[in-house]
PDB file of C-alpha atoms in Angstrom:
ATOM      1  CA  MET A  25       0.077  -0.018   0.003  1.00  0.00           C
ATOM      2  CA  SER A  26       3.136   2.502   0.415  1.00  0.00           C
ATOM      3  CA  SER A  27       4.000   2.174  -3.765  1.00  0.00           C
ATOM      4  CA  LYS A  28       3.606   5.970  -5.269  1.00  0.00           C
ATOM      5  CA  ILE A  29       1.290   5.969  -7.773  1.00  0.00           C
ATOM      6  CA  ALA A  30       1.295   7.981 -11.334  1.00  0.00           C
ATOM      7  CA  VAL A  31      -1.650   7.802 -13.527  1.00  0.00           C
ATOM      8  CA  VAL A  32      -1.654   9.216 -17.072  1.00  0.00           C
ATOM      9  CA  THR A  33      -5.148   8.999 -18.735  1.00  0.00           C
ATOM     10  CA  GLY A  34      -5.133   8.586 -22.451  1.00  0.00           C
ATOM     11  CA  ALA A  35      -1.963   7.461 -22.991  1.00  0.00           C
ATOM     12  CA  ASN A  36      -2.156   4.912 -25.552  1.00  0.00           C
ATOM     13  CA  LYS A  37      -0.489   7.619 -28.132  1.00  0.00           C
ATOM     14  CA  GLY A  38       0.680  10.902 -28.798  1.00  0.00           C
ATOM     15  CA  ILE A  39       1.480  13.285 -25.894  1.00  0.00           C
ATOM     16  CA  GLY A  40       0.063  10.868 -23.029  1.00  0.00           C
ATOM     17  CA  PHE A  41       2.197   8.378 -24.329  1.00  0.00           C
ATOM     18  CA  ALA A  42       5.139  10.300 -24.569  1.00  0.00           C
ATOM     19  CA  ILE A  43       4.310  11.427 -20.298  1.00  0.00           C
ATOM     20  CA  VAL A  44       4.543   7.644 -19.417  1.00  0.00           C
ATOM     21  CA  ARG A  45       7.150   7.444 -21.218  1.00  0.00           C
ATOM     22  CA  GLY A  46       9.294  10.328 -19.069  1.00  0.00           C
ATOM     23  CA  LEU A  47       7.564   9.134 -16.009  1.00  0.00           C
ATOM     24  CA  CYS A  48       8.809   5.626 -16.261  1.00  0.00           C
ATOM     25  CA  LYS A  49      11.968   6.674 -16.986  1.00  0.00           C
ATOM     26  CA  ARG A  50      12.156   9.180 -13.888  1.00  0.00           C
ATOM     27  CA  PHE A  51       9.610   8.639 -11.551  1.00  0.00           C
ATOM     28  CA  GLU A  52      10.228   6.578  -8.141  1.00  0.00           C
ATOM     29  CA  GLY A  53       6.903   4.901  -8.241  1.00  0.00           C
ATOM     30  CA  ILE A  54       4.292   2.889 -10.685  1.00  0.00           C
ATOM     31  CA  VAL A  55       2.984   4.283 -13.424  1.00  0.00           C
ATOM     32  CA  TYR A  56      -0.470   3.480 -15.129  1.00  0.00           C
ATOM     33  CA  LEU A  57      -1.059   3.990 -18.788  1.00  0.00           C
ATOM     34  CA  THR A  58      -4.590   4.350 -19.163  1.00  0.00           C
ATOM     35  CA  SER A  59      -6.863   4.103 -22.608  1.00  0.00           C
ATOM     36  CA  ARG A  60     -10.175   3.718 -23.333  1.00  0.00           C
ATOM     37  CA  ASN A  61      -9.104   1.248 -25.810  1.00  0.00           C
ATOM     38  CA  GLU A  62      -7.751  -1.653 -23.899  1.00  0.00           C
ATOM     39  CA  LYS A  63      -6.416  -3.505 -27.637  1.00  0.00           C
ATOM     40  CA  ARG A  64      -4.253   0.557 -28.240  1.00  0.00           C
ATOM     41  CA  GLY A  65      -3.215   0.212 -24.450  1.00  0.00           C
ATOM     42  CA  ALA A  66      -1.329  -3.221 -24.774  1.00  0.00           C
ATOM     43  CA  GLU A  67       0.193  -2.039 -27.819  1.00  0.00           C
ATOM     44  CA  ALA A  68       1.236   0.894 -26.266  1.00  0.00           C
ATOM     45  CA  VAL A  69       2.569  -0.899 -23.444  1.00  0.00           C
ATOM     46  CA  ALA A  70       4.452  -3.840 -25.593  1.00  0.00           C
ATOM     47  CA  ALA A  71       5.692  -0.338 -27.279  1.00  0.00           C
ATOM     48  CA  LEU A  72       7.346   0.849 -23.990  1.00  0.00           C
ATOM     49  CA  GLN A  73       8.564  -2.515 -22.745  1.00  0.00           C
ATOM     50  CA  LYS A  74      10.675  -2.889 -26.327  1.00  0.00           C
ATOM     51  CA  GLU A  75      12.474   0.287 -24.723  1.00  0.00           C
ATOM     52  CA  GLY A  76      13.224  -1.648 -21.154  1.00  0.00           C
ATOM     53  CA  LEU A  77      10.303   0.318 -19.543  1.00  0.00           C
ATOM     54  CA  ASN A  78       7.544  -1.446 -17.891  1.00  0.00           C
ATOM     55  CA  PRO A  79       4.173   0.997 -17.300  1.00  0.00           C
ATOM     56  CA  ASN A  80       1.059  -0.927 -16.119  1.00  0.00           C
ATOM     57  CA  TYR A  81      -2.107  -0.557 -17.868  1.00  0.00           C
ATOM     58  CA  HIS A  82      -5.519  -0.643 -16.972  1.00  0.00           C
ATOM     59  CA  GLN A  83      -8.216   0.372 -19.065  1.00  0.00           C
ATOM     60  CA  LEU A  84     -10.014   3.705 -18.374  1.00  0.00           C
ATOM     61  CA  ASP A  85     -12.829   5.777 -20.215  1.00  0.00           C
ATOM     62  CA  ILE A  86     -12.848   9.289 -18.657  1.00  0.00           C
ATOM     63  CA  THR A  87     -16.656   9.730 -20.538  1.00  0.00           C
ATOM     64  CA  ASP A  88     -17.793   6.441 -18.649  1.00  0.00           C
ATOM     65  CA  PRO A  89     -18.535   6.677 -14.981  1.00  0.00           C
ATOM     66  CA  LYS A  90     -18.771   3.432 -14.182  1.00  0.00           C
ATOM     67  CA  SER A  91     -15.231   3.211 -15.598  1.00  0.00           C
ATOM     68  CA  LEU A  92     -13.903   5.479 -13.365  1.00  0.00           C
ATOM     69  CA  THR A  93     -15.654   4.120 -10.220  1.00  0.00           C
ATOM     70  CA  VAL A  94     -13.581   0.453 -11.318  1.00  0.00           C
ATOM     71  CA  PHE A  95     -10.401   2.357 -11.922  1.00  0.00           C
ATOM     72  CA  ARG A  96     -10.987   4.339  -8.571  1.00  0.00           C
ATOM     73  CA  ASP A  97     -11.765   1.012  -6.998  1.00  0.00           C
ATOM     74  CA  TYR A  98      -8.931  -1.012  -8.315  1.00  0.00           C
ATOM     75  CA  VAL A  99      -6.214   1.593  -7.341  1.00  0.00           C
ATOM     76  CA  LYS A 100      -7.632   2.458  -3.731  1.00  0.00           C
ATOM     77  CA  THR A 101      -7.856  -1.604  -2.782  1.00  0.00           C
ATOM     78  CA  LYS A 102      -4.203  -2.289  -4.239  1.00  0.00           C
ATOM     79  CA  TYR A 103      -2.242   1.121  -3.216  1.00  0.00           C
ATOM     80  CA  GLY A 104      -4.558   3.049  -1.253  1.00  0.00           C
ATOM     81  CA  ASN A 105      -3.540   6.503  -3.260  1.00  0.00           C
ATOM     82  CA  ILE A 106      -2.232   8.357  -6.022  1.00  0.00           C
ATOM     83  CA  ASP A 107       0.534  10.597  -6.282  1.00  0.00           C
ATOM     84  CA  ILE A 108       0.432  11.953 -10.020  1.00  0.00           C
ATOM     85  CA  LEU A 109      -2.509  12.169 -11.754  1.00  0.00           C
ATOM     86  CA  VAL A 110      -1.930  14.027 -16.131  1.00  0.00           C
ATOM     87  CA  ASN A 111      -5.394  14.445 -17.050  1.00  0.00           C
ATOM     88  CA  ASN A 112      -4.674  14.181 -20.713  1.00  0.00           C
ATOM     89  CA  ALA A 113      -7.474  12.588 -22.533  1.00  0.00           C
ATOM     90  CA  ALA A 114      -9.141  14.742 -25.403  1.00  0.00           C
ATOM     91  CA  ILE A 115     -10.842  15.015 -28.293  1.00  0.00           C
ATOM     92  CA  ALA A 116     -10.965  17.707 -30.942  1.00  0.00           C
ATOM     93  CA  PHE A 117     -12.609  18.178 -33.842  1.00  0.00           C
ATOM     94  CA  LYS A 118     -10.609  18.833 -37.527  1.00  0.00           C
ATOM     95  CA  SER A 119     -11.265  22.051 -39.355  1.00  0.00           C
ATOM     96  CA  ASN A 120     -13.028  20.557 -42.110  1.00  0.00           C
ATOM     97  CA  ALA A 121     -15.485  18.177 -40.056  1.00  0.00           C
ATOM     98  CA  PRO A 122     -18.606  17.675 -41.500  1.00  0.00           C
ATOM     99  CA  ASP A 123     -20.191  17.498 -38.083  1.00  0.00           C
ATOM    100  CA  PRO A 124     -22.636  20.610 -36.981  1.00  0.00           C
ATOM    101  CA  VAL A 125     -21.230  23.275 -34.395  1.00  0.00           C
ATOM    102  CA  ALA A 126     -23.875  21.639 -32.456  1.00  0.00           C
ATOM    103  CA  VAL A 127     -22.988  18.464 -32.042  1.00  0.00           C
ATOM    104  CA  GLN A 128     -19.340  19.244 -32.030  1.00  0.00           C
ATOM    105  CA  ALA A 129     -19.846  21.926 -28.941  1.00  0.00           C
ATOM    106  CA  GLU A 130     -21.717  19.009 -27.293  1.00  0.00           C
ATOM    107  CA  GLU A 131     -19.467  16.027 -27.528  1.00  0.00           C
ATOM    108  CA  THR A 132     -16.136  18.359 -27.381  1.00  0.00           C
ATOM    109  CA  LEU A 133     -16.654  19.552 -24.180  1.00  0.00           C
ATOM    110  CA  ARG A 134     -18.268  16.331 -22.732  1.00  0.00           C
ATOM    111  CA  VAL A 135     -14.845  15.055 -23.141  1.00  0.00           C
ATOM    112  CA  ASN A 136     -12.665  17.689 -22.576  1.00  0.00           C
ATOM    113  CA  TYR A 137     -14.602  19.130 -19.672  1.00  0.00           C
ATOM    114  CA  PHE A 138     -17.659  17.667 -18.144  1.00  0.00           C
ATOM    115  CA  SER A 139     -15.153  14.047 -17.863  1.00  0.00           C
ATOM    116  CA  VAL A 140     -12.059  15.872 -16.663  1.00  0.00           C
ATOM    117  CA  VAL A 141     -14.865  17.379 -13.898  1.00  0.00           C
ATOM    118  CA  SER A 142     -15.847  13.892 -13.173  1.00  0.00           C
ATOM    119  CA  THR A 143     -12.440  12.232 -13.440  1.00  0.00           C
ATOM    120  CA  CYS A 144     -11.295  14.765 -10.482  1.00  0.00           C
ATOM    121  CA  GLU A 145     -14.514  14.021  -8.869  1.00  0.00           C
ATOM    122  CA  ILE A 146     -13.866  10.346  -8.607  1.00  0.00           C
ATOM    123  CA  LEU A 147     -10.258  10.295  -8.158  1.00  0.00           C
ATOM    124  CA  PHE A 148      -9.443  13.445  -6.184  1.00  0.00           C
ATOM    125  CA  PRO A 149     -10.073  11.322  -2.700  1.00  0.00           C
ATOM    126  CA  LEU A 150      -7.156   8.907  -3.757  1.00  0.00           C
ATOM    127  CA  LEU A 151      -4.647  12.245  -3.881  1.00  0.00           C
ATOM    128  CA  ARG A 152      -1.934  11.770  -1.053  1.00  0.00           C
ATOM    129  CA  ASN A 153      -0.952  14.750   0.833  1.00  0.00           C
ATOM    130  CA  GLY A 154       1.594  16.219  -1.722  1.00  0.00           C
ATOM    131  CA  ALA A 155       0.113  15.212  -4.628  1.00  0.00           C
ATOM    132  CA  ARG A 156       0.393  16.673  -8.432  1.00  0.00           C
ATOM    133  CA  VAL A 157      -2.218  16.891 -11.082  1.00  0.00           C
ATOM    134  CA  VAL A 158      -1.517  18.271 -14.210  1.00  0.00           C
ATOM    135  CA  ASN A 159      -4.390  19.466 -16.222  1.00  0.00           C
ATOM    136  CA  ILE A 160      -3.360  19.330 -20.236  1.00  0.00           C
ATOM    137  CA  SER A 161      -4.832  22.477 -21.601  1.00  0.00           C
ATOM    138  CA  SER A 162      -3.171  24.120 -25.204  1.00  0.00           C
ATOM    139  CA  SER A 163      -2.381  27.511 -25.899  1.00  0.00           C
ATOM    140  CA  CYS A 164      -6.250  27.601 -26.881  1.00  0.00           C
ATOM    141  CA  GLY A 165      -7.022  27.508 -23.156  1.00  0.00           C
ATOM    142  CA  HIS A 166      -5.661  31.292 -23.006  1.00  0.00           C
ATOM    143  CA  LEU A 167      -8.378  33.576 -21.532  1.00  0.00           C
ATOM    144  CA  SER A 168      -7.960  36.080 -24.528  1.00  0.00           C
ATOM    145  CA  CYS A 169      -8.910  33.443 -26.691  1.00  0.00           C
ATOM    146  CA  ILE A 170     -12.731  34.445 -25.533  1.00  0.00           C
ATOM    147  CA  PRO A 171     -14.268  37.109 -27.319  1.00  0.00           C
ATOM    148  CA  SER A 172     -16.188  38.471 -24.370  1.00  0.00           C
ATOM    149  CA  GLU A 173     -14.987  41.222 -21.771  1.00  0.00           C
ATOM    150  CA  LYS A 174     -17.819  39.959 -19.865  1.00  0.00           C
ATOM    151  CA  LEU A 175     -17.142  36.409 -20.329  1.00  0.00           C
ATOM    152  CA  ARG A 176     -13.615  36.207 -19.076  1.00  0.00           C
ATOM    153  CA  GLN A 177     -14.481  38.606 -16.299  1.00  0.00           C
ATOM    154  CA  ARG A 178     -17.304  35.677 -15.349  1.00  0.00           C
ATOM    155  CA  PHE A 179     -14.155  33.035 -15.691  1.00  0.00           C
ATOM    156  CA  GLN A 180     -11.511  34.882 -13.927  1.00  0.00           C
ATOM    157  CA  ASP A 181     -14.392  35.192 -10.595  1.00  0.00           C
ATOM    158  CA  PRO A 182     -12.056  34.185  -7.804  1.00  0.00           C
ATOM    159  CA  ASN A 183     -15.442  32.916  -6.146  1.00  0.00           C
ATOM    160  CA  LEU A 184     -16.600  30.922  -9.223  1.00  0.00           C
ATOM    161  CA  SER A 185     -17.339  27.660  -8.336  1.00  0.00           C
ATOM    162  CA  ILE A 186     -17.216  24.727 -10.337  1.00  0.00           C
ATOM    163  CA  PRO A 187     -21.205  24.150 -10.506  1.00  0.00           C
ATOM    164  CA  GLU A 188     -20.991  27.587 -11.752  1.00  0.00           C
ATOM    165  CA  LEU A 189     -18.276  26.769 -13.872  1.00  0.00           C
ATOM    166  CA  SER A 190     -19.887  24.003 -15.883  1.00  0.00           C
ATOM    167  CA  ASP A 191     -23.293  26.340 -16.363  1.00  0.00           C
ATOM    168  CA  LEU A 192     -20.923  28.406 -18.044  1.00  0.00           C
ATOM    169  CA  MET A 193     -20.014  25.179 -20.393  1.00  0.00           C
ATOM    170  CA  ARG A 194     -23.635  24.195 -20.702  1.00  0.00           C
ATOM    171  CA  GLN A 195     -24.862  28.061 -21.651  1.00  0.00           C
ATOM    172  CA  TYR A 196     -21.847  27.741 -24.501  1.00  0.00           C
ATOM    173  CA  VAL A 197     -23.383  24.001 -25.708  1.00  0.00           C
ATOM    174  CA  GLU A 198     -26.869  25.767 -26.060  1.00  0.00           C
ATOM    175  CA  ALA A 199     -25.475  28.754 -27.727  1.00  0.00           C
ATOM    176  CA  ALA A 200     -23.811  26.453 -29.891  1.00  0.00           C
ATOM    177  CA  LYS A 201     -27.032  24.986 -30.731  1.00  0.00           C
ATOM    178  CA  GLN A 202     -28.976  28.143 -31.323  1.00  0.00           C
ATOM    179  CA  GLY A 203     -26.191  29.287 -33.421  1.00  0.00           C
ATOM    180  CA  THR A 204     -25.497  32.673 -31.277  1.00  0.00           C
ATOM    181  CA  GLN A 205     -22.117  31.578 -29.892  1.00  0.00           C
ATOM    182  CA  ALA A 206     -19.894  33.604 -32.124  1.00  0.00           C
ATOM    183  CA  ALA A 207     -19.700  36.594 -30.700  1.00  0.00           C
ATOM    184  CA  ALA A 208     -19.385  36.244 -27.333  1.00  0.00           C
ATOM    185  CA  TRP A 209     -17.837  32.830 -27.302  1.00  0.00           C
ATOM    186  CA  GLY A 210     -15.677  32.629 -30.962  1.00  0.00           C
ATOM    187  CA  ASN A 211     -16.074  29.841 -33.124  1.00  0.00           C
ATOM    188  CA  SER A 212     -14.425  26.969 -31.653  1.00  0.00           C
ATOM    189  CA  SER A 213     -15.412  24.643 -29.121  1.00  0.00           C
ATOM    190  CA  TYR A 214     -11.977  23.429 -28.367  1.00  0.00           C
ATOM    191  CA  VAL A 215     -11.276  27.381 -26.953  1.00  0.00           C
ATOM    192  CA  VAL A 216     -13.577  26.795 -24.817  1.00  0.00           C
ATOM    193  CA  SER A 217     -12.888  23.231 -23.457  1.00  0.00           C
ATOM    194  CA  LYS A 218      -9.502  23.810 -23.052  1.00  0.00           C
ATOM    195  CA  VAL A 219     -10.527  27.822 -21.183  1.00  0.00           C
ATOM    196  CA  GLY A 220     -12.959  25.473 -19.112  1.00  0.00           C
ATOM    197  CA  LEU A 221     -10.307  22.963 -18.109  1.00  0.00           C
ATOM    198  CA  THR A 222      -7.796  25.759 -17.369  1.00  0.00           C
ATOM    199  CA  ALA A 223     -10.339  27.756 -15.239  1.00  0.00           C
ATOM    200  CA  LEU A 224     -11.135  24.177 -13.195  1.00  0.00           C
ATOM    201  CA  THR A 225      -7.406  23.907 -12.682  1.00  0.00           C
ATOM    202  CA  LYS A 226      -7.754  27.503 -10.865  1.00  0.00           C
ATOM    203  CA  ILE A 227     -11.144  26.461  -8.862  1.00  0.00           C
ATOM    204  CA  GLN A 228      -9.553  23.061  -7.763  1.00  0.00           C
ATOM    205  CA  GLN A 229      -6.409  24.975  -6.798  1.00  0.00           C
ATOM    206  CA  ARG A 230      -8.262  26.943  -4.298  1.00  0.00           C
ATOM    207  CA  LEU A 231     -10.397  24.137  -2.719  1.00  0.00           C
ATOM    208  CA  LEU A 232      -7.153  21.408  -2.635  1.00  0.00           C
ATOM    209  CA  ASN A 233      -4.929  24.182  -0.664  1.00  0.00           C
ATOM    210  CA  ASP A 234      -5.130  22.957   2.746  1.00  0.00           C
ATOM    211  CA  LYS A 235      -4.500  19.619   1.535  1.00  0.00           C
ATOM    212  CA  ASP A 236      -0.873  20.283   0.267  1.00  0.00           C
ATOM    213  CA  ILE A 237      -1.977  18.949  -3.401  1.00  0.00           C
ATOM    214  CA  LYS A 238      -0.623  20.781  -6.513  1.00  0.00           C
ATOM    215  CA  VAL A 239      -2.523  21.486  -9.374  1.00  0.00           C
ATOM    216  CA  ASN A 240      -1.860  23.116 -12.319  1.00  0.00           C
ATOM    217  CA  ALA A 241      -2.552  23.475 -16.304  1.00  0.00           C
ATOM    218  CA  VAL A 242      -0.211  23.547 -19.208  1.00  0.00           C
ATOM    219  CA  HIS A 243       0.022  24.081 -22.581  1.00  0.00           C
ATOM    220  CA  PRO A 244       2.251  21.123 -23.892  1.00  0.00           C
ATOM    221  CA  GLY A 245       3.442  22.891 -27.133  1.00  0.00           C
ATOM    222  CA  TYR A 246       2.362  22.632 -30.835  1.00  0.00           C
ATOM    223  CA  VAL A 247       3.055  19.022 -31.011  1.00  0.00           C
ATOM    224  CA  ASP A 248       3.355  16.396 -34.104  1.00  0.00           C
ATOM    225  CA  THR A 249       0.026  14.043 -32.980  1.00  0.00           C
ATOM    226  CA  ASP A 250      -2.908  12.969 -34.867  1.00  0.00           C
ATOM    227  CA  MET A 251      -5.159  15.869 -32.947  1.00  0.00           C
ATOM    228  CA  THR A 252      -2.851  18.196 -34.998  1.00  0.00           C
ATOM    229  CA  SER A 253      -3.091  16.276 -37.817  1.00  0.00           C
ATOM    230  CA  HIS A 254       0.896  16.001 -37.594  1.00  0.00           C
ATOM    231  CA  LYS A 255       1.253  19.826 -38.384  1.00  0.00           C
ATOM    232  CA  GLY A 256       2.857  20.439 -35.078  1.00  0.00           C
ATOM    233  CA  PRO A 257       6.616  21.231 -35.119  1.00  0.00           C
ATOM    234  CA  LEU A 258       7.228  19.286 -31.448  1.00  0.00           C
ATOM    235  CA  SER A 259       8.023  15.538 -31.216  1.00  0.00           C
ATOM    236  CA  ILE A 260       5.649  13.831 -28.544  1.00  0.00           C
ATOM    237  CA  ASP A 261       8.419  14.193 -26.101  1.00  0.00           C
ATOM    238  CA  GLU A 262       8.936  17.414 -26.231  1.00  0.00           C
ATOM    239  CA  GLY A 263       5.650  18.221 -26.159  1.00  0.00           C
ATOM    240  CA  ALA A 264       5.838  15.983 -22.750  1.00  0.00           C
ATOM    241  CA  GLN A 265       8.668  18.315 -21.351  1.00  0.00           C
ATOM    242  CA  ALA A 266       6.572  20.906 -19.873  1.00  0.00           C
ATOM    243  CA  PRO A 267       3.672  18.392 -18.040  1.00  0.00           C
ATOM    244  CA  LEU A 268       6.677  16.276 -16.648  1.00  0.00           C
ATOM    245  CA  PHE A 269       8.207  19.507 -15.105  1.00  0.00           C
ATOM    246  CA  LEU A 270       5.002  19.785 -13.504  1.00  0.00           C
ATOM    247  CA  ALA A 271       4.914  16.573 -12.559  1.00  0.00           C
ATOM    248  CA  LEU A 272       8.367  16.157 -10.981  1.00  0.00           C
ATOM    249  CA  ASP A 273      10.565  19.349 -10.528  1.00  0.00           C
ATOM    250  CA  ALA A 274       8.110  22.248 -10.232  1.00  0.00           C
ATOM    251  CA  ALA A 275       8.575  23.878  -7.145  1.00  0.00           C
ATOM    252  CA  ASP A 276       6.002  23.324  -4.291  1.00  0.00           C
ATOM    253  CA  SER A 277       5.036  26.926  -4.797  1.00  0.00           C
ATOM    254  CA  VAL A 278       4.063  26.544  -8.211  1.00  0.00           C
ATOM    255  CA  LYS A 279      -0.186  25.505  -7.962  1.00  0.00           C
ATOM    256  CA  GLY A 280      -2.990  26.624  -9.613  1.00  0.00           C
ATOM    257  CA  GLU A 281      -0.976  27.725 -12.616  1.00  0.00           C
ATOM    258  CA  TYR A 282      -1.121  28.515 -16.431  1.00  0.00           C
ATOM    259  CA  VAL A 283       2.239  26.744 -17.434  1.00  0.00           C
ATOM    260  CA  TRP A 284       3.920  27.237 -21.002  1.00  0.00           C
ATOM    261  CA  CYS A 285       5.777  24.750 -23.229  1.00  0.00           C
ATOM    262  CA  ASP A 286       8.673  26.268 -22.100  1.00  0.00           C
ATOM    263  CA  LYS A 287       7.881  25.638 -18.998  1.00  0.00           C
ATOM    264  CA  ARG A 288       7.103  29.867 -18.158  1.00  0.00           C
ATOM    265  CA  ILE A 289       4.431  30.298 -15.822  1.00  0.00           C
ATOM    266  CA  VAL A 290       2.476  33.117 -17.859  1.00  0.00           C
ATOM    267  CA  SER A 291      -0.375  35.108 -17.396  1.00  0.00           C
ATOM    268  CA  TRP A 292      -3.732  33.546 -18.051  1.00  0.00           C
ATOM    269  CA  SER A 293      -5.351  36.445 -18.464  1.00  0.00           C
ATOM    270  CA  GLY A 294      -2.713  38.731 -19.330  1.00  0.00           C
ATOM    271  CA  SER A 295      -1.488  39.123 -23.230  1.00  0.00           C
ATOM    272  CA  LYS A 296      -1.087  35.654 -24.630  1.00  0.00           C
ATOM    273  CA  PRO A 297       2.384  34.706 -25.130  1.00  0.00           C
ATOM    274  CA  THR A 298       4.229  33.723 -28.570  1.00  0.00           C
ATOM    275  CA  GLU A 299       5.638  30.251 -29.371  1.00  0.00           C
ATOM    276  CA  ASN A 300       8.984  30.404 -30.649  1.00  0.00           C
ATOM    277  CA  TYR A 301       9.666  26.663 -31.795  1.00  0.00           C
TER     278      TYR A 301
END
């Protein structure tokens, strides 16, 4: 029951896979690669084993509360606690996707925001004092990506609760269904989902301050993955560097922050930093 445990969601490929690789090399504990699809998860574990690394595997679909509960009970029974949780699982529709805006809005926020909320609700009770949570956000998660000043002020409210934030996310989905979202929210459901995730990070930290648990959001960079249609200039291992920094190396004073791909703490509400690759 005393083993240290790290968990990475959506880790069978891309940045999540590289984060598992980095944790296996440096984390003094057991690393769980999780994925929705067991076959792909097993293939990812086998690939890392060929590199001499030894992650453990467990199926985990963050959109399914039953899957989350099964995983929680497994970890609780076998180990008792979690020391590192990397919320990496996410989706993004392609720019030329034929799906209606309303469908894209509902599905993107279901996976990228609401499922992360439920993941945290179910797994956070297992976080050990001193644990670290890394929420994989994006440059799209910068507050400046939301056009409406009124909405930006709402997201920054220091007393904003998770239920209130979730209501905001539902308001966006409803606006997308009505076709009225563009002026206030912009035209990207992915942007809204990642702004929501970054806002969630700040609320979570506020709620966990008394438990010495660090929760941070990170923009990993523009990475060569399926999600970016392999247009990103960074390798997945380069994209894993900032998340690994927060999971393993950042000072304990780094909490509730929005961290850029070069490991800088940046202002979420100020000017959006440039990306230099």
